[in-house]
JSON list of C-alpha atoms in Angstrom, two decimals:
[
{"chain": "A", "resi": 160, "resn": "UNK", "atom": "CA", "xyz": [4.10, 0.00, -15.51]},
{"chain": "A", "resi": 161, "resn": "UNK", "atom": "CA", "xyz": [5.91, -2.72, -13.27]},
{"chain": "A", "resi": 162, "resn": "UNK", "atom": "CA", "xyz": [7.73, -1.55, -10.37]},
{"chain": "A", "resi": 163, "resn": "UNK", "atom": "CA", "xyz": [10.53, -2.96, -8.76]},
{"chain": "A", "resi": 164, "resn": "UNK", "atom": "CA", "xyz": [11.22, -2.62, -4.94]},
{"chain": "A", "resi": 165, "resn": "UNK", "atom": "CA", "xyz": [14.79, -3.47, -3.34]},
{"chain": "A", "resi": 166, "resn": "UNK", "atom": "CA", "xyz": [14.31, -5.59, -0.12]},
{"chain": "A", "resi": 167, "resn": "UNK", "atom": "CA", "xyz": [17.61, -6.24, 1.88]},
{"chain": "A", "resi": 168, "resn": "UNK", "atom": "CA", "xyz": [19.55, -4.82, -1.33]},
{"chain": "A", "resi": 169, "resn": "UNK", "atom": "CA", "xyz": [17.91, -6.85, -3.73]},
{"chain": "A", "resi": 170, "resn": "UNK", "atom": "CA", "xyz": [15.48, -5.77, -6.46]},
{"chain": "A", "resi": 171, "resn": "UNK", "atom": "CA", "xyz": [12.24, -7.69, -6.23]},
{"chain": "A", "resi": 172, "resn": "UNK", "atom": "CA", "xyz": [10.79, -7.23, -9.75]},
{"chain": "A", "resi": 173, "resn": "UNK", "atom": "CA", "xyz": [6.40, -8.39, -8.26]},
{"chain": "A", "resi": 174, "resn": "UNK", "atom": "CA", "xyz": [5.24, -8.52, -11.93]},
{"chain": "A", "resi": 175, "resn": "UNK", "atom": "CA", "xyz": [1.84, -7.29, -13.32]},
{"chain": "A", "resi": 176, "resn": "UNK", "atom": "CA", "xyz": [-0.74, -9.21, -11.41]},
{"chain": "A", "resi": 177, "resn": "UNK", "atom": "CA", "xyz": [0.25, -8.05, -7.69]},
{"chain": "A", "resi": 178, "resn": "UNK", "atom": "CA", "xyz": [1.15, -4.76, -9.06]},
{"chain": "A", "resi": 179, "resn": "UNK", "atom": "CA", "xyz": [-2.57, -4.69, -10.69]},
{"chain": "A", "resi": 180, "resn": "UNK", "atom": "CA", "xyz": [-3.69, -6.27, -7.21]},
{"chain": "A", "resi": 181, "resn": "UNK", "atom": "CA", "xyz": [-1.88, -3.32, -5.51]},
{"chain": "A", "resi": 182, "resn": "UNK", "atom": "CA", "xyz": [-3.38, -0.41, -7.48]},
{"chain": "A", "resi": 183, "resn": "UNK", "atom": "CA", "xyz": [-7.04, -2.14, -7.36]},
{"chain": "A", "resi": 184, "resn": "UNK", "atom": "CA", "xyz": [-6.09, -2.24, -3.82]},
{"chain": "A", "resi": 185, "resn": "UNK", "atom": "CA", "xyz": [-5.36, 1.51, -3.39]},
{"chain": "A", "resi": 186, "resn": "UNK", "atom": "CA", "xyz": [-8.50, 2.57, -5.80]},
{"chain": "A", "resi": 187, "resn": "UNK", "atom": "CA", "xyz": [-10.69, 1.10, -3.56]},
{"chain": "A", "resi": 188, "resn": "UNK", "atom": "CA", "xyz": [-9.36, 1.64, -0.06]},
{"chain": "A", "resi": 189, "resn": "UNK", "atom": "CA", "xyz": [-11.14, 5.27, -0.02]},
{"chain": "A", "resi": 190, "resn": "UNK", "atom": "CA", "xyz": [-14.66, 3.02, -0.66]},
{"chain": "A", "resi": 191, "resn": "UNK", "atom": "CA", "xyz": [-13.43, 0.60, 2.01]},
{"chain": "A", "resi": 192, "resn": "UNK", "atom": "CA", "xyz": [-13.41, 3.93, 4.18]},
{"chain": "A", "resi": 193, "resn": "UNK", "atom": "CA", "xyz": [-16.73, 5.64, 3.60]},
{"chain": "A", "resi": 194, "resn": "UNK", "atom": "CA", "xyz": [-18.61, 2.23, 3.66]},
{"chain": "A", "resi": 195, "resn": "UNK", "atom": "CA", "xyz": [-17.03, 1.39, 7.19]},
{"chain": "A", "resi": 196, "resn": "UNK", "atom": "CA", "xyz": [-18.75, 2.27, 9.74]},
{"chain": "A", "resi": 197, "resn": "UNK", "atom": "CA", "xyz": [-16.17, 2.60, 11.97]},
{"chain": "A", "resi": 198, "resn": "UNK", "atom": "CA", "xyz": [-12.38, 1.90, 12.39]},
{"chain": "A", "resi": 199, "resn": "UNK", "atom": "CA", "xyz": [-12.98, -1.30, 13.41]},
{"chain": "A", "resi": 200, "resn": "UNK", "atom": "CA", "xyz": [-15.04, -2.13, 10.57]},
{"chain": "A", "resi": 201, "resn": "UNK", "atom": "CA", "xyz": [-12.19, -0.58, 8.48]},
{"chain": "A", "resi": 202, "resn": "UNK", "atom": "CA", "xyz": [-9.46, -2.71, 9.62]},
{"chain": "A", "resi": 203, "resn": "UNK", "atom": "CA", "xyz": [-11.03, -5.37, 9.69]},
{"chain": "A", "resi": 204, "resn": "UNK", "atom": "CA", "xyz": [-11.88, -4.82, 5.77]},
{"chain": "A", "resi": 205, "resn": "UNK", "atom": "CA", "xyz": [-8.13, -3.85, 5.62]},
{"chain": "A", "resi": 206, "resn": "UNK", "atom": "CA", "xyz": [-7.34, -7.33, 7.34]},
{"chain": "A", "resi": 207, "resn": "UNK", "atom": "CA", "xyz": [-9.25, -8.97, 4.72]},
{"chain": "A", "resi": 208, "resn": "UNK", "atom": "CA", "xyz": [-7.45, -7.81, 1.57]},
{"chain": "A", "resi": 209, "resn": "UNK", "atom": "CA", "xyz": [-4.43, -8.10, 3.00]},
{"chain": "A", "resi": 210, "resn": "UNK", "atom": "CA", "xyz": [-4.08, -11.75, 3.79]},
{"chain": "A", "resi": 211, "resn": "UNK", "atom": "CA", "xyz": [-5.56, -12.43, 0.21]},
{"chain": "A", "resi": 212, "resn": "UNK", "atom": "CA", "xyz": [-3.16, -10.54, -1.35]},
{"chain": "A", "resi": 213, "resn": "UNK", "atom": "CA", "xyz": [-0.40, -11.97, 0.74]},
{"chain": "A", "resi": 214, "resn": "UNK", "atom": "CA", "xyz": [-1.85, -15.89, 0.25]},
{"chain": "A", "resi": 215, "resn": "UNK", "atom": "CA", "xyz": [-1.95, -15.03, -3.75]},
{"chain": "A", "resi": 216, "resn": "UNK", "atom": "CA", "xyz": [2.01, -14.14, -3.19]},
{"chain": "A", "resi": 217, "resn": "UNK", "atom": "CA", "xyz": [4.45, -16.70, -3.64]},
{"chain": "A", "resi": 218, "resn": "UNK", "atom": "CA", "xyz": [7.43, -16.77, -0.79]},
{"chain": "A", "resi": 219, "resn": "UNK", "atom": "CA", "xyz": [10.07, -15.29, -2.86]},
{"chain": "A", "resi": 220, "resn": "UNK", "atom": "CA", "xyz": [8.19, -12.05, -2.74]},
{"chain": "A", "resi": 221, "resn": "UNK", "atom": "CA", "xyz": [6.36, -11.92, 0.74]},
{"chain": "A", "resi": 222, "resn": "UNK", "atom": "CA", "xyz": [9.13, -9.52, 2.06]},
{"chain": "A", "resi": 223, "resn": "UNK", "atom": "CA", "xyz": [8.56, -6.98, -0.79]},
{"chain": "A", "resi": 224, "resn": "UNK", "atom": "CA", "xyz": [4.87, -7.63, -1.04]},
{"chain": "A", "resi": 225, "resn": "UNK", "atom": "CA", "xyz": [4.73, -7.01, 2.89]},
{"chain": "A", "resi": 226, "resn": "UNK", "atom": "CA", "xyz": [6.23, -3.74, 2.71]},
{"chain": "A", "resi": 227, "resn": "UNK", "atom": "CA", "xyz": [4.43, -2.42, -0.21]},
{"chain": "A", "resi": 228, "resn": "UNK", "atom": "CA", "xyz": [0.96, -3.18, 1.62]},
{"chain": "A", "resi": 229, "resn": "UNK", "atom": "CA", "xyz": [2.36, -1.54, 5.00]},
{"chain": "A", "resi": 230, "resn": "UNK", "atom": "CA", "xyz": [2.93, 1.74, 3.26]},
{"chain": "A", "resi": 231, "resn": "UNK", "atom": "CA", "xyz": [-0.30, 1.68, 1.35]},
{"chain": "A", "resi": 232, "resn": "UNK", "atom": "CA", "xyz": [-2.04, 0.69, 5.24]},
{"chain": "A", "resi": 233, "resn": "UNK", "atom": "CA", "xyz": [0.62, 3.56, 6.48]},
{"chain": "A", "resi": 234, "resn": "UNK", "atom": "CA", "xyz": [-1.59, 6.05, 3.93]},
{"chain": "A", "resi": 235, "resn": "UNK", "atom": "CA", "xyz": [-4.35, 4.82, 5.16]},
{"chain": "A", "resi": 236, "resn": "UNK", "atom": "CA", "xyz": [-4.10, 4.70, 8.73]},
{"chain": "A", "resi": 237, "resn": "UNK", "atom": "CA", "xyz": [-4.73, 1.08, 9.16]},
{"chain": "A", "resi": 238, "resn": "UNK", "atom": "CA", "xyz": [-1.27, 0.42, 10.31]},
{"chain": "A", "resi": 239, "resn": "UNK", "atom": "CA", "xyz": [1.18, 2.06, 12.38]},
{"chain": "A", "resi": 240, "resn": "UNK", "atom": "CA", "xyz": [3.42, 4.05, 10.91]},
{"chain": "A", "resi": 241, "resn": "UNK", "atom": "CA", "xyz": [5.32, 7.56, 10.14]},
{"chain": "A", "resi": 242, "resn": "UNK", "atom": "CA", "xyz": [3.59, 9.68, 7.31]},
{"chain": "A", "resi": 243, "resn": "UNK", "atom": "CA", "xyz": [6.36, 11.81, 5.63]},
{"chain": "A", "resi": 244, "resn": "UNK", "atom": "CA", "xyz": [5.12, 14.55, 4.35]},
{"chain": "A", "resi": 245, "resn": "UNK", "atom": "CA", "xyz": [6.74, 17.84, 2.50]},
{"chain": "A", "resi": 246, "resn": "UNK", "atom": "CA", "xyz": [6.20, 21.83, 1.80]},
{"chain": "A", "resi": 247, "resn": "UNK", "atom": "CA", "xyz": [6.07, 22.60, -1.86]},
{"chain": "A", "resi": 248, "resn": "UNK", "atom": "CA", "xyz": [5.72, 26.38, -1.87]},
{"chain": "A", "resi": 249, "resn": "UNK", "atom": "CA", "xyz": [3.64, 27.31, -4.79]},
{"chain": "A", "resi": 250, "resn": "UNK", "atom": "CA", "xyz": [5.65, 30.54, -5.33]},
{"chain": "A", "resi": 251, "resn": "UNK", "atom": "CA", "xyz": [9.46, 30.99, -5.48]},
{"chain": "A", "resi": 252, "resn": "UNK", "atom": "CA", "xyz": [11.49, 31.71, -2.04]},
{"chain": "A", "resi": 253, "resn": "UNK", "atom": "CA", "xyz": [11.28, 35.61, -0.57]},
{"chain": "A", "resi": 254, "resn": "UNK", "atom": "CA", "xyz": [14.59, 37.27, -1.82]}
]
């Protein structure tokens, strides 16, 4: 399923190859973690598949392309970045 991703208030539609290069991206980043030997080794790895994916992107769709790979590297802890996280209680609130 395509996403689409506003950048600067407009919706960048980045079709179904860099979506497919995003999610083959994602699969593999917790191989690209327990095959590093280290968090240099990691980044660099990271480094890698990021300017490929990036030089496979045409201009209109860097800015949105950019962003999608710094939250994935945000995940990831290749890049800096805030994780958000939230509390899902399994049960119901005390009454």
């Amino acid at each position: 399923m395509q996403e689409q991703h506003a950048i600067a208030g407009q919706t960048v539609d980045l079709g179904p190859e860099l979506e497919a290069e995003l999610t083959a991206l994602d699969r593999e980043m917790p191989r690209m973690q327990s095959m590093a030997g280290n968090i240099f080794a990691l980044a660099t790895a990271w480094a890698e598949r990021h300017a490929a994916i990036l030089q496979r992107t045409p201009p209109s769709m860097r800015p949105a392309m950019e962003a999608r790979l710094h939250r994935i590297g945000i995940r990831w802890g290749v890049v800096h970045g805030v994780r958000m996280t939230a509390q899902f209680p399994a049960m119901g609130s005390p009454r």
